[in-house]
Amino acid sequence: MLPPTPPLPDDPGYPVAARDAVDLAALDAHLVGCRACPRLVAWREEVAATKRAAFRDEEYWARPVPGFGDARARVAVVGLAPAAHGANRTGRMFTGDRSGDFLFAALHRAGLANQPVALHADDGLALRGVRLVAPVRCAPPANKPTPDERRRCGPYLARELELMAPTVRVVLALGAIGWGATLDTLAEQGWAVPRPRPRFAHGAEVVLRPAAGGDAAAPPALTLLGCFHVSQQNTFTGRLTPAMIDAVLARAKELAGL
């Protein structure tokens, strides 16, 4: 019998093959070829063609954005990240936009980043003990992915968390979408997620454990922390202040043993 035909990048089933990625590099290589969501593909490519005046001389990334950070991270930061003229332009999570300016400054204050700014993919930025991942890897129009787009992109988050499992002890969810995506993913992977589902709130803290079964190879418990998203809407209005994110990062470091 012939082996099944590998899915094409524009096949809605393409993300499912992420489960076969043997490491983060293989996952990233698969991810960047994805064209499974027609609306997101059209938007990311339209933005790259029209550009913003300030970036008219730059070549946009205009592809799905891989995770970024320490391959042996003890903290995974999960939240919507690719912005139309940010990561969609630079090719790196939270890089080149105001949300990233706020986040990387906080990571630097916490001793988790070697510099407080992120301008482009080759600016020398490095993270220690932290990796940034996202539940949706393409910039969505109006920053609002549809439920179907979130579901379709889910295998990338699922495999990334699986590959990070040997070291990760804390998941810091930026916003309700990051919180919900993490709980959905862990529940699908057999974790004992409480019922009713814990609700997102800034500073919320939930300990999650693999479902009981006595498997010695099962990953250790995770602590899920909530933080308001670093969007301009939150940071410009004062809903999320530097002191607030500093406190959450300090708690994440404490729990992760950083």
mmCIF file of C-alpha atoms in Angstrom, residues 39-228:
data_model
loop_
_atom_site.group_PDB
_atom_site.id
_atom_site.type_symbol
_atom_site.label_atom_id
_atom_site.label_comp_id
_atom_site.label_asym_id
_atom_site.label_seq_id
_atom_site.Cartn_x
_atom_site.Cartn_y
_atom_site.Cartn_z
ATOM 1 C CA ARG A 39 -8.621 34.753 5.145
ATOM 2 C CA LEU A 40 -5.398 35.029 7.134
ATOM 3 C CA VAL A 41 -3.219 34.230 4.120
ATOM 4 C CA ALA A 42 -4.963 36.906 2.059
ATOM 5 C CA TRP A 43 -4.619 39.489 4.845
ATOM 6 C CA ARG A 44 -0.957 38.867 5.667
ATOM 7 C CA GLU A 45 -0.035 39.053 1.977
ATOM 8 C CA GLU A 46 -2.162 42.145 1.312
ATOM 9 C CA VAL A 47 -0.484 43.959 4.196
ATOM 10 C CA ALA A 48 2.934 42.972 2.866
ATOM 11 C CA ALA A 49 2.060 44.277 -0.577
ATOM 12 C CA THR A 50 0.590 47.622 0.502
ATOM 13 C CA LYS A 51 2.927 48.152 3.507
ATOM 14 C CA ARG A 52 2.923 51.040 5.925
ATOM 15 C CA ALA A 53 4.663 54.205 4.729
ATOM 16 C CA ALA A 54 7.280 53.997 7.480
ATOM 17 C CA PHE A 55 8.281 50.526 6.266
ATOM 18 C CA ARG A 56 7.913 50.958 2.521
ATOM 19 C CA ASP A 57 11.539 49.965 1.863
ATOM 20 C CA GLU A 58 11.362 46.778 3.943
ATOM 21 C CA GLU A 59 10.554 43.278 2.765
ATOM 22 C CA TYR A 60 7.757 41.863 4.892
ATOM 23 C CA TRP A 61 7.888 38.338 6.325
ATOM 24 C CA ALA A 62 4.207 37.713 5.450
ATOM 25 C CA ARG A 63 4.185 34.101 6.661
ATOM 26 C CA PRO A 64 3.188 32.326 9.863
ATOM 27 C CA VAL A 65 5.421 33.365 12.764
ATOM 28 C CA PRO A 66 7.344 30.679 14.702
ATOM 29 C CA GLY A 67 7.843 30.715 18.445
ATOM 30 C CA PHE A 68 10.837 32.599 19.796
ATOM 31 C CA GLY A 69 13.084 32.234 22.806
ATOM 32 C CA ASP A 70 14.896 29.680 24.924
ATOM 33 C CA ALA A 71 14.563 26.132 23.574
ATOM 34 C CA ARG A 72 14.762 24.872 27.177
ATOM 35 C CA ALA A 73 12.431 27.486 28.604
ATOM 36 C CA ARG A 74 10.883 27.069 32.028
ATOM 37 C CA VAL A 75 8.209 29.688 31.226
ATOM 38 C CA ALA A 76 6.043 29.623 28.100
ATOM 39 C CA VAL A 77 4.317 32.920 27.308
ATOM 40 C CA VAL A 78 1.170 32.220 25.275
ATOM 41 C CA GLY A 79 -0.781 35.046 23.646
ATOM 42 C CA LEU A 80 -1.835 36.566 20.338
ATOM 43 C CA ALA A 81 1.378 37.954 18.881
ATOM 44 C CA PRO A 82 1.587 38.454 15.087
ATOM 45 C CA ALA A 83 0.607 42.048 14.288
ATOM 46 C CA ALA A 84 0.096 43.220 10.716
ATOM 47 C CA HIS A 85 3.110 45.546 10.698
ATOM 48 C CA GLY A 86 4.914 43.922 13.619
ATOM 49 C CA ALA A 87 5.690 40.200 13.501
ATOM 50 C CA ASN A 88 4.062 39.936 10.063
ATOM 51 C CA ARG A 89 6.779 42.360 8.922
ATOM 52 C CA THR A 90 9.763 41.210 10.989
ATOM 53 C CA GLY A 91 9.096 37.463 11.242
ATOM 54 C CA ARG A 92 9.600 37.328 15.012
ATOM 55 C CA MET A 93 7.066 37.223 17.825
ATOM 56 C CA PHE A 94 6.098 40.647 19.212
ATOM 57 C CA THR A 95 8.918 42.328 17.288
ATOM 58 C CA GLY A 96 8.528 45.747 15.716
ATOM 59 C CA ASP A 97 5.338 46.975 17.398
ATOM 60 C CA ARG A 98 4.239 48.770 20.571
ATOM 61 C CA SER A 99 3.022 45.572 22.244
ATOM 62 C CA GLY A 100 6.481 44.096 21.874
ATOM 63 C CA ASP A 101 8.092 47.279 23.171
ATOM 64 C CA PHE A 102 6.099 46.894 26.392
ATOM 65 C CA LEU A 103 6.664 43.139 26.719
ATOM 66 C CA PHE A 104 10.400 43.045 26.019
ATOM 67 C CA ALA A 105 11.058 45.979 28.331
ATOM 68 C CA ALA A 106 9.321 44.003 31.084
ATOM 69 C CA LEU A 107 11.248 40.817 30.273
ATOM 70 C CA HIS A 108 14.487 42.795 30.416
ATOM 71 C CA ARG A 109 13.591 44.288 33.804
ATOM 72 C CA ALA A 110 12.900 40.746 35.009
ATOM 73 C CA GLY A 111 16.302 39.540 33.814
ATOM 74 C CA LEU A 112 14.726 37.311 31.152
ATOM 75 C CA ALA A 113 15.894 39.266 28.088
ATOM 76 C CA ASN A 114 19.353 40.625 27.274
ATOM 77 C CA GLN A 115 17.976 43.928 25.942
ATOM 78 C CA PRO A 116 14.778 45.947 26.382
ATOM 79 C CA VAL A 117 13.926 46.511 22.711
ATOM 80 C CA ALA A 118 13.054 44.329 19.717
ATOM 81 C CA LEU A 119 13.436 46.030 16.363
ATOM 82 C CA HIS A 120 14.044 43.254 13.840
ATOM 83 C CA ALA A 121 14.928 39.564 13.697
ATOM 84 C CA ASP A 122 18.701 40.184 13.638
ATOM 85 C CA ASP A 123 18.942 42.741 16.455
ATOM 86 C CA GLY A 124 20.710 40.401 18.878
ATOM 87 C CA LEU A 125 17.765 39.918 21.223
ATOM 88 C CA ALA A 126 17.950 36.723 23.300
ATOM 89 C CA LEU A 127 15.611 35.375 25.968
ATOM 90 C CA ARG A 128 16.643 33.336 28.999
ATOM 91 C CA GLY A 129 14.291 30.767 30.465
ATOM 92 C CA VAL A 130 11.336 32.026 28.404
ATOM 93 C CA ARG A 131 9.802 31.147 25.050
ATOM 94 C CA LEU A 132 7.047 33.103 23.307
ATOM 95 C CA VAL A 133 4.365 31.096 21.509
ATOM 96 C CA ALA A 134 0.969 31.959 20.081
ATOM 97 C CA PRO A 135 -2.401 30.256 19.593
ATOM 98 C CA VAL A 136 -2.680 31.836 16.115
ATOM 99 C CA ARG A 137 0.460 32.302 14.011
ATOM 100 C CA CYS A 138 -0.739 34.741 11.332
ATOM 101 C CA ALA A 139 -1.834 38.352 11.780
ATOM 102 C CA PRO A 140 -5.660 38.420 11.757
ATOM 103 C CA PRO A 141 -7.670 41.370 10.444
ATOM 104 C CA ALA A 142 -8.607 43.697 13.325
ATOM 105 C CA ASN A 143 -6.527 41.366 15.562
ATOM 106 C CA LYS A 144 -9.535 39.050 15.805
ATOM 107 C CA PRO A 145 -9.052 35.464 14.611
ATOM 108 C CA THR A 146 -12.228 33.471 14.101
ATOM 109 C CA PRO A 147 -12.976 30.406 16.237
ATOM 110 C CA ASP A 148 -12.309 28.200 13.203
ATOM 111 C CA GLU A 149 -8.924 29.842 12.596
ATOM 112 C CA ARG A 150 -7.997 29.334 16.227
ATOM 113 C CA ARG A 151 -9.044 25.688 16.039
ATOM 114 C CA ARG A 152 -7.187 25.093 12.791
ATOM 115 C CA CYS A 153 -3.970 26.593 14.152
ATOM 116 C CA GLY A 154 -4.242 24.598 17.377
ATOM 117 C CA PRO A 155 -1.880 21.739 16.421
ATOM 118 C CA TYR A 156 1.079 24.136 16.366
ATOM 119 C CA LEU A 157 0.527 25.260 19.946
ATOM 120 C CA ALA A 158 -0.153 21.670 21.017
ATOM 121 C CA ARG A 159 3.075 20.305 19.551
ATOM 122 C CA GLU A 160 5.138 23.246 20.793
ATOM 123 C CA LEU A 161 3.941 22.702 24.360
ATOM 124 C CA GLU A 162 4.630 18.974 24.037
ATOM 125 C CA LEU A 163 8.180 19.610 22.855
ATOM 126 C CA MET A 164 8.734 22.084 25.686
ATOM 127 C CA ALA A 165 7.242 19.776 28.341
ATOM 128 C CA PRO A 166 10.557 18.465 29.725
ATOM 129 C CA THR A 167 11.507 21.911 31.013
ATOM 130 C CA VAL A 168 8.420 24.151 31.168
ATOM 131 C CA ARG A 169 6.878 24.641 34.606
ATOM 132 C CA VAL A 170 4.822 27.802 34.056
ATOM 133 C CA VAL A 171 2.529 28.986 31.256
ATOM 134 C CA LEU A 172 1.926 32.723 31.334
ATOM 135 C CA ALA A 173 -1.226 33.443 29.346
ATOM 136 C CA LEU A 174 -1.497 36.916 27.852
ATOM 137 C CA GLY A 175 -5.212 37.604 27.614
ATOM 138 C CA ALA A 176 -8.295 35.413 27.578
ATOM 139 C CA ILE A 177 -7.465 33.871 24.199
ATOM 140 C CA GLY A 178 -4.068 32.673 25.407
ATOM 141 C CA TRP A 179 -5.665 31.382 28.621
ATOM 142 C CA GLY A 180 -8.438 29.515 26.827
ATOM 143 C CA ALA A 181 -6.123 28.082 24.170
ATOM 144 C CA THR A 182 -3.792 26.704 26.830
ATOM 145 C CA LEU A 183 -6.614 25.030 28.750
ATOM 146 C CA ASP A 184 -8.124 23.611 25.549
ATOM 147 C CA THR A 185 -4.769 22.244 24.428
ATOM 148 C CA LEU A 186 -3.903 20.626 27.741
ATOM 149 C CA ALA A 187 -7.388 19.121 28.058
ATOM 150 C CA GLU A 188 -7.019 17.570 24.592
ATOM 151 C CA GLN A 189 -3.668 16.135 25.666
ATOM 152 C CA GLY A 190 -5.228 14.402 28.651
ATOM 153 C CA TRP A 191 -4.439 16.862 31.424
ATOM 154 C CA ALA A 192 -6.817 17.084 34.373
ATOM 155 C CA VAL A 193 -8.352 20.492 33.697
ATOM 156 C CA PRO A 194 -10.861 21.536 36.397
ATOM 157 C CA ARG A 195 -14.581 21.726 35.665
ATOM 158 C CA PRO A 196 -15.939 24.328 35.410
ATOM 159 C CA ARG A 197 -12.991 25.780 33.558
ATOM 160 C CA PRO A 198 -10.982 28.327 35.548
ATOM 161 C CA ARG A 199 -11.832 31.835 34.340
ATOM 162 C CA PHE A 200 -9.224 34.227 33.049
ATOM 163 C CA ALA A 201 -8.258 37.183 35.199
ATOM 164 C CA HIS A 202 -5.125 39.220 35.628
ATOM 165 C CA GLY A 203 -3.087 37.494 38.314
ATOM 166 C CA ALA A 204 -5.180 34.309 38.179
ATOM 167 C CA GLU A 205 -3.212 31.196 39.087
ATOM 168 C CA VAL A 206 -4.158 27.550 38.475
ATOM 169 C CA VAL A 207 -2.083 24.408 39.065
ATOM 170 C CA LEU A 208 -2.643 21.789 36.343
ATOM 171 C CA ARG A 209 -1.548 18.163 36.469
ATOM 172 C CA PRO A 210 -1.515 15.313 33.979
ATOM 173 C CA ALA A 211 -4.512 13.021 34.327
ATOM 174 C CA ALA A 212 -3.973 10.317 36.950
ATOM 175 C CA GLY A 213 -2.568 7.121 35.525
ATOM 176 C CA GLY A 214 0.685 6.380 37.220
ATOM 177 C CA ASP A 215 2.800 6.999 34.130
ATOM 178 C CA ALA A 216 6.332 7.680 35.330
ATOM 179 C CA ALA A 217 7.067 9.480 32.056
ATOM 180 C CA ALA A 218 4.203 11.945 32.483
ATOM 181 C CA PRO A 219 5.231 15.612 32.594
ATOM 182 C CA PRO A 220 5.255 17.411 35.950
ATOM 183 C CA ALA A 221 2.575 19.839 37.025
ATOM 184 C CA LEU A 222 2.228 23.224 35.342
ATOM 185 C CA THR A 223 1.086 26.506 36.827
ATOM 186 C CA LEU A 224 -1.061 28.632 34.534
ATOM 187 C CA LEU A 225 -0.820 32.362 35.260
ATOM 188 C CA GLY A 226 -3.032 35.066 33.778
ATOM 189 C CA CYS A 227 -1.902 38.503 32.623
ATOM 190 C CA PHE A 228 -3.770 41.132 30.663
#
